[in-house]
Every structure is written in structure tokens, then in C-alpha cells.
Short mmCIF file of C-alpha atoms in Angstrom, two decimals:
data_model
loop_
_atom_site.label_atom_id
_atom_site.label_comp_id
_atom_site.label_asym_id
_atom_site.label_seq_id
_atom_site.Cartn_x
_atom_site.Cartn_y
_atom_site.Cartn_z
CA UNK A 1 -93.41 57.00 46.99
CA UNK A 2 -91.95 59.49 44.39
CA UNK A 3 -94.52 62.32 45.86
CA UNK A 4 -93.18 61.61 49.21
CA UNK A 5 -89.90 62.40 47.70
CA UNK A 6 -90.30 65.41 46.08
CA UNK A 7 -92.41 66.98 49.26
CA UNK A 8 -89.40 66.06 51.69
CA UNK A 9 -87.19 67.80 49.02
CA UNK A 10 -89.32 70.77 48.34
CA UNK A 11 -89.91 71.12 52.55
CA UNK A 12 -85.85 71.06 53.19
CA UNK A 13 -85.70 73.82 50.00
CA UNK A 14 -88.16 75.94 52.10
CA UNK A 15 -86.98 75.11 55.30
CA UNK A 16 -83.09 76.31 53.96
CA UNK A 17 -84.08 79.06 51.00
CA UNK A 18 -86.74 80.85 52.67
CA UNK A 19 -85.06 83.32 55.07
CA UNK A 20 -83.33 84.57 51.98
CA UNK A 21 -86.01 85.70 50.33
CA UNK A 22 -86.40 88.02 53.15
CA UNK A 23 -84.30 90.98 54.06
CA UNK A 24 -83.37 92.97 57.72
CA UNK A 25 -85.83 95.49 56.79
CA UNK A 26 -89.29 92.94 56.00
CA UNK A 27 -88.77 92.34 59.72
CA UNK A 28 -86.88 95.11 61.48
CA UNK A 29 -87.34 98.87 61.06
CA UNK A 30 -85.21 100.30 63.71
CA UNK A 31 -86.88 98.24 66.16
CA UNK A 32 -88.97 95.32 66.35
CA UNK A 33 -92.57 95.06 65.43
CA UNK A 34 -94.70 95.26 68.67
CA UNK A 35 -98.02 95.56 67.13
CA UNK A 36 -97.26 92.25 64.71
CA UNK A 37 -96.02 90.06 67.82
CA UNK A 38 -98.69 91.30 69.86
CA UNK A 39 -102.15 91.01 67.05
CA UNK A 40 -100.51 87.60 66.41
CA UNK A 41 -99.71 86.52 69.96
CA UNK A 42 -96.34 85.69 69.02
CA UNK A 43 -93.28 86.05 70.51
CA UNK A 44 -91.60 83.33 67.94
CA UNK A 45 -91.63 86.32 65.49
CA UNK A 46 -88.24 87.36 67.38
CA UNK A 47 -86.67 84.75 65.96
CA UNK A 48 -86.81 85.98 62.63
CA UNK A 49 -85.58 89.48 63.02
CA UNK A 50 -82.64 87.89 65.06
CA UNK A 51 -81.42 85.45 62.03
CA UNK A 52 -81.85 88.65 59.92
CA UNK A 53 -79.99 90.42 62.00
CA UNK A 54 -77.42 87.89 61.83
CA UNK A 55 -77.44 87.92 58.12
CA UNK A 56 -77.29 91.31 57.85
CA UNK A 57 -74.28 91.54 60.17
CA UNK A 58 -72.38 88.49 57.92
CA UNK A 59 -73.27 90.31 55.01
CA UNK A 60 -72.02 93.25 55.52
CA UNK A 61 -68.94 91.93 56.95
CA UNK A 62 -69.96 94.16 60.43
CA UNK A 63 -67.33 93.72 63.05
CA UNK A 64 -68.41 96.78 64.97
CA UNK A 65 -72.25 97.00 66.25
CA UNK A 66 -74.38 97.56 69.16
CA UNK A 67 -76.77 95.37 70.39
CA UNK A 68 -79.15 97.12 72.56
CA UNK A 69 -81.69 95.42 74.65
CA UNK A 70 -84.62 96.99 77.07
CA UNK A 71 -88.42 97.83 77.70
CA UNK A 72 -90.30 100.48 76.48
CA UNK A 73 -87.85 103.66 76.86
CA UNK A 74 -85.01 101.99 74.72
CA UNK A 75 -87.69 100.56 72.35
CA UNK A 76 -89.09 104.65 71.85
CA UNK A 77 -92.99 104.52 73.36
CA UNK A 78 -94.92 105.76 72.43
CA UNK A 79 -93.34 107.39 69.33
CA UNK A 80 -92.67 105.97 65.69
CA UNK A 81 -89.91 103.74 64.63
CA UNK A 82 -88.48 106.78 63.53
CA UNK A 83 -87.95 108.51 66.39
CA UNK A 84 -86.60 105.93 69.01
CA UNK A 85 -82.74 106.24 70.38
CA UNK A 86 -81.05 103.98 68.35
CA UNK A 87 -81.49 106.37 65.39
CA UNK A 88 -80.66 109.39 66.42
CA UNK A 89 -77.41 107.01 67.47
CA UNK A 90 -76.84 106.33 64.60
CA UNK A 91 -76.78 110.05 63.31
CA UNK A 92 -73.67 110.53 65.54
CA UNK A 93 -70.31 111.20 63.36
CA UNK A 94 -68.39 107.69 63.05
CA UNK A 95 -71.67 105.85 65.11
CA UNK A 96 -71.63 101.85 64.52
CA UNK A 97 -74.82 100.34 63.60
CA UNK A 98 -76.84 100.09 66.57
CA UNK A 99 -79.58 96.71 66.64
CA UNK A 100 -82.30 97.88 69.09
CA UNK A 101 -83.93 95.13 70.08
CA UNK A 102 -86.01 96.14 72.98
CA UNK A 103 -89.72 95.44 73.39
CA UNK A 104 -92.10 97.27 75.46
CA UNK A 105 -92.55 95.45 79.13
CA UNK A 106 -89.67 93.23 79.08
CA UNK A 107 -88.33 92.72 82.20
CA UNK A 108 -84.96 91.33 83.63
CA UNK A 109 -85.89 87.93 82.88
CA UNK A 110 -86.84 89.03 79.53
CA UNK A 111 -83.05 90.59 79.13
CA UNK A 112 -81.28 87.56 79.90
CA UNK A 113 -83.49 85.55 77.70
CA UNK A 114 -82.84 87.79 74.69
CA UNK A 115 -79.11 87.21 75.75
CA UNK A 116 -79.09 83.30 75.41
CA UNK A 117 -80.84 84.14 72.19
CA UNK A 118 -78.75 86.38 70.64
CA UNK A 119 -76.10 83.85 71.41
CA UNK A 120 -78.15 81.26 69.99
CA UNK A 121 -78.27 83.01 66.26
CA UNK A 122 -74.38 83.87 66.57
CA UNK A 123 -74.88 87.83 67.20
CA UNK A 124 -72.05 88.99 68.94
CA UNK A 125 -72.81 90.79 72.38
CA UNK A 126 -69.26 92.58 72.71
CA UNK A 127 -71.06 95.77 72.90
CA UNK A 128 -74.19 95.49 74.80
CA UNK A 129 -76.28 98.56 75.46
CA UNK A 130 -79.60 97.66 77.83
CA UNK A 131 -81.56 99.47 80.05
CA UNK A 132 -83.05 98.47 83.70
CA UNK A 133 -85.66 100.97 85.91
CA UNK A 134 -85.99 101.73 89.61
CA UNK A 135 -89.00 99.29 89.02
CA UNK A 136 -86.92 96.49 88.00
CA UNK A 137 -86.49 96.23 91.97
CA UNK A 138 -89.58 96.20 93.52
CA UNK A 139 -91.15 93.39 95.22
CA UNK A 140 -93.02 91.41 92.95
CA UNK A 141 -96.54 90.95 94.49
CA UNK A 142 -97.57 88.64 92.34
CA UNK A 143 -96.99 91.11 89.28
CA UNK A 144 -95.78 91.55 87.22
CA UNK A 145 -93.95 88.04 86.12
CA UNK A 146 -90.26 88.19 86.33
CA UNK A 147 -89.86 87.07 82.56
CA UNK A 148 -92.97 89.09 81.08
CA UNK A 149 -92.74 87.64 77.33
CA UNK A 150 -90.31 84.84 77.00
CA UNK A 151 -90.88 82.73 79.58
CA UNK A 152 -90.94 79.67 77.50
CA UNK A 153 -88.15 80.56 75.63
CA UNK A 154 -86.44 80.95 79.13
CA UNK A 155 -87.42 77.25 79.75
CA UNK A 156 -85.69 75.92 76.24
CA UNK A 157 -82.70 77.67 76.65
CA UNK A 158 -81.54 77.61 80.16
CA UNK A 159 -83.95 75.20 81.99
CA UNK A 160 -81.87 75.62 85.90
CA UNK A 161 -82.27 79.32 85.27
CA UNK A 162 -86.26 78.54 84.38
CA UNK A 163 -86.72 76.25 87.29
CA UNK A 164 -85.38 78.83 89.40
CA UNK A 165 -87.72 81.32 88.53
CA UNK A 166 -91.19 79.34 87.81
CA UNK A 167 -93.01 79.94 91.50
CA UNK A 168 -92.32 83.59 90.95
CA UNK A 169 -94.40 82.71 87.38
CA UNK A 170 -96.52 80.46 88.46
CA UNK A 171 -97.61 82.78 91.37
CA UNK A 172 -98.07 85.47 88.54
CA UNK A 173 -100.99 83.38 86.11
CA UNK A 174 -98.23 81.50 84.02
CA UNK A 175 -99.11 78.57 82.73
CA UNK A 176 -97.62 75.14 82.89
CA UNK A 177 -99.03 71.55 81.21
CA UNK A 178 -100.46 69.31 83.29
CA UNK A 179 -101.31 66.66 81.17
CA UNK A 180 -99.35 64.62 78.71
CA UNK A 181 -101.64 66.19 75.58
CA UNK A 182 -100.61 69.80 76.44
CA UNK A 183 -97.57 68.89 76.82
CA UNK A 184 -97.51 67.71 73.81
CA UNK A 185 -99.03 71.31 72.42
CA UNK A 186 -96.37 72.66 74.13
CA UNK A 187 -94.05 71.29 72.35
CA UNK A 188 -95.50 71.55 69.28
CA UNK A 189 -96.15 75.17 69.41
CA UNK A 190 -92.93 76.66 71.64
CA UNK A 191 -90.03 73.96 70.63
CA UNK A 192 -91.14 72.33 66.94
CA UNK A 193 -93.09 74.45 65.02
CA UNK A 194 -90.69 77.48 65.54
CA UNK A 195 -87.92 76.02 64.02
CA UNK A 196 -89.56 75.99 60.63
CA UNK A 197 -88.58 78.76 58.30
CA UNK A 198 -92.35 78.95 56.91
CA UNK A 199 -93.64 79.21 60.80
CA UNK A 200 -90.94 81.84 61.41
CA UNK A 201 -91.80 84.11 58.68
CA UNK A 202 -95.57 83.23 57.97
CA UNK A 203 -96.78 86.73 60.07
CA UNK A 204 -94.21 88.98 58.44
CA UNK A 205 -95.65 87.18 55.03
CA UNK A 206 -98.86 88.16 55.63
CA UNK A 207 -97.92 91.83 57.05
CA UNK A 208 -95.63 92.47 53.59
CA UNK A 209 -98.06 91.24 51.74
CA UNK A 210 -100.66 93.88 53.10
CA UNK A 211 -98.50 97.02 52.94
CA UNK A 212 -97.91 96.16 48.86
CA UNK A 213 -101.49 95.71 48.58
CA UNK A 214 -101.96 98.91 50.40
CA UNK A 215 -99.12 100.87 48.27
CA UNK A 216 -100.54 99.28 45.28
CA UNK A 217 -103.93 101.07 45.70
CA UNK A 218 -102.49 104.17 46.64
CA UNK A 219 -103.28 104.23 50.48
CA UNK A 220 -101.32 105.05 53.46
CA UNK A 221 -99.32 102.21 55.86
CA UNK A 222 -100.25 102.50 59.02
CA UNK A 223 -98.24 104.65 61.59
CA UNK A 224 -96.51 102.29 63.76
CA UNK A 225 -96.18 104.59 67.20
CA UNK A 226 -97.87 102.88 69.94
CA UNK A 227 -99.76 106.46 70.95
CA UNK A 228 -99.02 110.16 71.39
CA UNK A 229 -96.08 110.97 71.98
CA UNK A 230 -96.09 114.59 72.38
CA UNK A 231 -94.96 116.40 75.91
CA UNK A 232 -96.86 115.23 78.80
CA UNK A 233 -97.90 118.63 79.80
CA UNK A 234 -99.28 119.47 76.45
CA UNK A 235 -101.57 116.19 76.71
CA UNK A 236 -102.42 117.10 79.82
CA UNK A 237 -103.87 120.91 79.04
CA UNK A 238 -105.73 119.51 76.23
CA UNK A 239 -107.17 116.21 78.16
CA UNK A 240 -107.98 119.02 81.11
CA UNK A 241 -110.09 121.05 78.45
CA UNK A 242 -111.85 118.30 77.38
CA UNK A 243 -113.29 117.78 81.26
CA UNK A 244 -110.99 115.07 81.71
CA UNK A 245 -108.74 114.44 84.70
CA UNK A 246 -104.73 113.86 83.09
CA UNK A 247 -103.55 112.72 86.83
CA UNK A 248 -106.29 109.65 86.89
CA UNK A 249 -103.51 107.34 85.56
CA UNK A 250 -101.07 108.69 88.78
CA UNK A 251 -103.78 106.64 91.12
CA UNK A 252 -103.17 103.61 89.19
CA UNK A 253 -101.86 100.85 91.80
CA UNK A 254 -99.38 99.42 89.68
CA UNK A 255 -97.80 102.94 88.99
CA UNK A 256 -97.87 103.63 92.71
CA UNK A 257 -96.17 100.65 93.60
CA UNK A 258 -93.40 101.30 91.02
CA UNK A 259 -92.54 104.42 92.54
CA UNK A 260 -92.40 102.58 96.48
CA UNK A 261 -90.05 103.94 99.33
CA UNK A 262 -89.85 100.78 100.60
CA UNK A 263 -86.13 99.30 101.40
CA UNK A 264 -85.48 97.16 98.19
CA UNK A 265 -83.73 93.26 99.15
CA UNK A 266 -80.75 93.99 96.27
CA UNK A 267 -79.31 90.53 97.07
CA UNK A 268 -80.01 87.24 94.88
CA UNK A 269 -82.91 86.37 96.50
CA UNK A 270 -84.57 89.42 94.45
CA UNK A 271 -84.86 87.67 90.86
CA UNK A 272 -84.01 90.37 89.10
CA UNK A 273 -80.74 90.82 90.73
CA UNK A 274 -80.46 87.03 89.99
CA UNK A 275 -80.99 87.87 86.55
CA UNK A 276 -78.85 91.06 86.24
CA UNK A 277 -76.01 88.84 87.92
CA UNK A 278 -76.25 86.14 84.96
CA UNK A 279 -76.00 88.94 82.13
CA UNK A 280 -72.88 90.36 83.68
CA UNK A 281 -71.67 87.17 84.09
CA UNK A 282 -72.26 86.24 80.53
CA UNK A 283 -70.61 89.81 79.46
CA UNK A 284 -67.28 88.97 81.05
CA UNK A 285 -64.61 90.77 78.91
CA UNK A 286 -66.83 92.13 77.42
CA UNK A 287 -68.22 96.19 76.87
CA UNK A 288 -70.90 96.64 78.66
CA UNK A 289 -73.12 99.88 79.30
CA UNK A 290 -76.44 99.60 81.93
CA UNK A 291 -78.82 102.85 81.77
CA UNK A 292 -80.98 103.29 84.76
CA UNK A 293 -84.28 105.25 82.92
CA UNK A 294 -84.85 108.63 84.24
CA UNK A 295 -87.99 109.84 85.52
CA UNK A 296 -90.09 112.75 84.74
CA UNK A 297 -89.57 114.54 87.85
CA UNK A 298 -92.12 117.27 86.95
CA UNK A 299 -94.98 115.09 87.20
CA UNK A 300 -93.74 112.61 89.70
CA UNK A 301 -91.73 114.89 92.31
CA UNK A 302 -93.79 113.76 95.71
CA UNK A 303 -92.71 110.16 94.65
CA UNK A 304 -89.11 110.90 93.77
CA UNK A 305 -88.49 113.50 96.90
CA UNK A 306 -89.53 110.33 99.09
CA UNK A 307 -86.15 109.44 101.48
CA UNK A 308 -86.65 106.08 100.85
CA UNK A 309 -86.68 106.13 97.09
CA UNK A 310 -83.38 107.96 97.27
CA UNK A 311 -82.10 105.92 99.31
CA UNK A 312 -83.17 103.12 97.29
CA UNK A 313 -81.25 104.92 93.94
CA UNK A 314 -78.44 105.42 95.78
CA UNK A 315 -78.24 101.55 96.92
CA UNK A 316 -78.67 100.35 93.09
CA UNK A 317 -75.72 102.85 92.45
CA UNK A 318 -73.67 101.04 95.30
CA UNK A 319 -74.72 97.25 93.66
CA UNK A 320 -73.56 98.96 90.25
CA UNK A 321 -70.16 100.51 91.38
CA UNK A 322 -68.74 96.96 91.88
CA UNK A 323 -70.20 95.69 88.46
CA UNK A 324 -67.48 95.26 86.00
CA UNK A 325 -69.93 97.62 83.50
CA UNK A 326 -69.97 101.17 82.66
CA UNK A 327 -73.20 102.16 84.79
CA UNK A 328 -74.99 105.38 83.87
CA UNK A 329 -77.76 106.48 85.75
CA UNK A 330 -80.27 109.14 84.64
CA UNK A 331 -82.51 110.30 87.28
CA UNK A 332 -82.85 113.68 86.98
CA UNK A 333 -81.01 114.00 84.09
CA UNK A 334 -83.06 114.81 81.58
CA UNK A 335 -85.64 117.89 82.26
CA UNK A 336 -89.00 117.42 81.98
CA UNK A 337 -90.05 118.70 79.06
CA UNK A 338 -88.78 116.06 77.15
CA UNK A 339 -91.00 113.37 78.72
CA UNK A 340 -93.90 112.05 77.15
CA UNK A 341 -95.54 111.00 80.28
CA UNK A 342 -93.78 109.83 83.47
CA UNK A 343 -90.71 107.39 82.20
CA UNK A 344 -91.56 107.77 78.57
CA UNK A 345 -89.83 110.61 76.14
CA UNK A 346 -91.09 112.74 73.34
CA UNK A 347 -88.81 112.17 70.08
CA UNK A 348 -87.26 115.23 71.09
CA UNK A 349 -86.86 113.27 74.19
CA UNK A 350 -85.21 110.46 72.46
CA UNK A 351 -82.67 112.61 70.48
CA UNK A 352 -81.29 114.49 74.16
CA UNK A 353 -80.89 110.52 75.29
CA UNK A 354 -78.86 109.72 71.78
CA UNK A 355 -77.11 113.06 73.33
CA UNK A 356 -76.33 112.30 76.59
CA UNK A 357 -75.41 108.36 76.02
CA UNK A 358 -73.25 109.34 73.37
CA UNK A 359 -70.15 110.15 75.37
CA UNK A 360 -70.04 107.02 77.02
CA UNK A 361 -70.57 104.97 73.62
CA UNK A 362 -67.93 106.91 72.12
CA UNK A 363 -65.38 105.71 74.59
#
């Protein structure tokens, strides 16, 4: 009986002490850790940089900060933590600290998730930077799901929102219980285990643990950019002199269908709208700044010339003007040259977006 005691006081030590032995930086540098979440096929890993976010913000007694949320051009693919937005931000004279919390692929659903979230761990969205993409519009077909990542998360936090949504993610391979023991592994996996503090950090354990080992014996941490990021043009002379074609990945059907000229349905009964709708909502009285992400019009002008797809721009842009948000669209904005492929930037890329956003921050 006195073993049982001491193991239900040494759990509730862990449980409560644990996430102090851990700082903002064993989980967060600059941005999230895709390649961590995504080897370990876990999107619970969130949850720690978010309550060491939080920590870091009560800490440091931060009253002024930027949360910014998005996919992969906010998050910096395919460049190095380094080089993303948020830190060349941060360079500004009299910047605020600027929490990038995007993640490559999220979509709308994804957003609005990470919103409940944030709320959830007490981070303040009062300035909220995120970014959306003509693509956010199209007509899903099934694919891709409506909340990429977090769909369980979705179903925790706001379960109307969740039923709303789930024949759009059913339709799109996600997968429900349908018997009482997985629901039961559900549970276990996306609702109990989470909540422990040796669950939440076990993967950044084991990751911290390797790069001492690694400085230790006097080798190199792994780069953590996602792939090249220089200009696209550059990668394609040198793909083109290896025999290879560069405009292969143009033919892709998923990349054509992003670019469609195709009326887009802007009302509620598109779910991203639906979702887009319940952020704003949520952000009532609150700053808010939407970035529609440029394209590369170099490599993609016979899409972007299309009448439809500016006709489709200029109908987002007339759902945005009566948004109670600062709206800031970048097609065309940025030339060319600072694109790493056909939405992506180089990091000199990301340093002319710091450079253009920066204006409308500093209001």
C-alpha cells in the first residue's frame, strides 16, 4: 500500500514538474518541428510547444506578441528555421516577438483548430497574423481533407464544428471507430494519454537527448530545412543539365487543380469559408491581419492570366472587404526571383515578405 503511495506521488510530481525542466527553445526554434511530428506521427507534440509558449510569454511578462498561424509559406519551406518570416520580423526596429506557429499543409480547418488551442493554453490571440491561398477555395474532390492534421483535435474541442465537417473527412480516408475497442484506443491515444506531461514531452526527450549525444562527439545536428530552397530557376537549369525535366511537377493533378478557373461557391456551404467565418468570429475586437500567398507568376503565368482565376481573386477580395480584418493580398507582389518554386520563397524570399508585411504590422 505504501508503494502505491509513493508512485501516485512521484506520477503527480512528474505530471506538474516536468514541463519545467523544459524551456521554449527544447521545443520551438522559430517554428515548430515538422520533421519530429511527422517521424513520430504526432501531432500531440503541439501541445508542448504551445504550454511553452505560454510559459515563455508569463515569464517574460509579454503583453505584446504575435501569434502567427499558416501552411507552408508562413512556416518558411523549404528553407531552415533560420530563414522563415517570423525572423526577419523580428529584426524590424521596435518588432514584438512574433510565435510562428504554422505547419506545412494545414488547411482552414487546421487554422481554426490551432485557434481553440491556443485559447485552450491561455495564449492571447489579440494579434493574429495567418495566412490562407487561392487553394484554400477550391472544390474539395475528395482531397485534400478540410482539417489536414488536427482533425481529432477538432473533434475534442469543438465537437458541432467537427460534426459539421466529418463527411467532407470521411469522404477524404479519415478514419472513425467503429467498434467499442477502438473507441476505446481512441481515447486512449487522442484524449488521455496527451494530457500527461511525460507523453507530451517524451519525443522532444528523445530528440534533445540525440543532439547532446551528437555535440558531445563532435558531429554536426542535422539541418532542419525541409529541401532546397534556392531560386526556382536556378534548380531548374541545373535539374535541366542533368537530363531531367524541372516542369514534370507542373503536370501534377493536384497542382493543376489548385490553380482552377473554375467559379469558386465563397458562401458557407464551402467549408473553408465556414471555417474562415468562425476565426473572424472568434477575433472580434480583436487585430487581425489575413495574407493571401502570392504566386510565382514566372513559372505559373498561363494559370494566373486565366479570366476565371482573376475573377476568382478578385471575388475573395470582395468576401475580404467586408471582414472586420486588415486583408492583404499578394498576388503579384513579390517578383519572381524570390520564389523557391511556385508558392514557396527563397530566404531572400522570406526577408522581402518580413518587408512588405511590415507596414501593416507596424500600424
Amino acid at each position: 500500500m505504501k508503494a502505491v503511495k509513493y508512485f501516485i506521488v512521484y506520477f503527480i510530481a512528474v505530471q506538474l514538474l516536468l514541463p519545467y525542466a523544459f524551456s521554449l527553445s527544447d521545443v520551438y526554434s522559430n517554428r515548430m518541428d515538422y520533421k519530429l511530428m511527422l517521424d513520430n506521427n504526432n501531432m500531440h507534440d503541439i501541445d508542448a510547444v504551445l504550454q511553452q509558449v505560454k510559459r515563455d510569454i508569463d515569464r517574460n511578462d509579454r503583453s505584446d506578441y504575435i501569434v502567427m498561424l499558416g501552411d507552408s509559406v508562413f512556416y518558411g519551406s523549404p528553407g531552415s528555421s533560420n530563414q522563415a518570416v517570423n525572423v526577419f520580423l523580428q529584426q524590424k526596429p521596435g518588432a514584438p516577438t512574433v510565435y510562428n506557429l504554422s505547419f506545412p499543409a494545414m488547411q482552414l480547418g487546421d487554422l481554426y483548430t490551432m485557434h481553440l488551442k491556443l485559447e485552450k493554453f491561455g495564449i492571447s490571440t489579440d494579434k493574429l497574423l495567418f495566412n490562407i491561398r487561392y487553394a484554400s477555395f477550391i472544390p474539395r474532390d475528395p482531397f485534400p481533407r478540410s482539417v489536414f492534421w488536427l482533425g481529432e483535435h477538432l473533434r475534442v474541442l469543438d465537437r458541432d464544428a467537427y460534426e459539421h465537417v466529418l463527411p467532407q473527412l470521411k469522404s477524404s480516408d479519415f478514419k472513425t471507430p467503429d467498434d467499442p475497442y477502438k473507441y476505446f484506443q481512441r481515447a486512449l491515444h487522442e484524449e488521455w494519454l496527451p494530457q500527461l506531461s511525460l507523453m507530451r514531452y517524451k519525443d522532444y526527450f528523445r530528440q534533445n537527448l540525440n543532439h547532446a549525444w551528437l555535440n558531445f562527439t563532435n558531429r554536426p545536428i542535422p539541418d532542419d530545412a525541409l529541401d532546397d530552397s534556392r531560386a526556382w530557376y536556378i534548380k531548374k537549369e541545373w535539374q535541366e543539365s542533368q537530363g531531367l525535366n524541372y516542369n514534370e511537377f507542373l503536370e501534377d493533378p493536384l497542382l493543376i487543380a489548385s490553380f482552377t478557373d473554375k467559379p469558386f461557391d465563397l458562401t458557407e456551404n464551402n467549408v473553408d469559408v465556414y471555417f474562415l467565418n468562425k476565426i473572424i468570429e472568434r477575433q472580434q475586437g480583436k487585430k487581425t491581419w489575413i495574407v493571401l500567398s502570392g504566386t510565382n507568376h514566372d513559372l505559373m503565368g498561363s494559370s494566373v492570366e486565366k479570366p476565371g482565376y482573376k475573377a476568382n481573386l478578385d471575388a475573395i477580395s470582395r468576401m475580404m472587404a467586408d471582414k472586420p480584418v486588415t486583408y492583404i493580398n499578394l498576388e503579384g507582389v513579390i517578383e519572381g526571383d524570390y520564389f523557391s518554386d511556385h508558392t514557396h520563397f527563397t530566404p531572400e524570399g522570406n526577408a522581402k515578405l518580413a518587408d512588405v508585411l511590415w507596414p501593416y504590422l507596424n500600424q
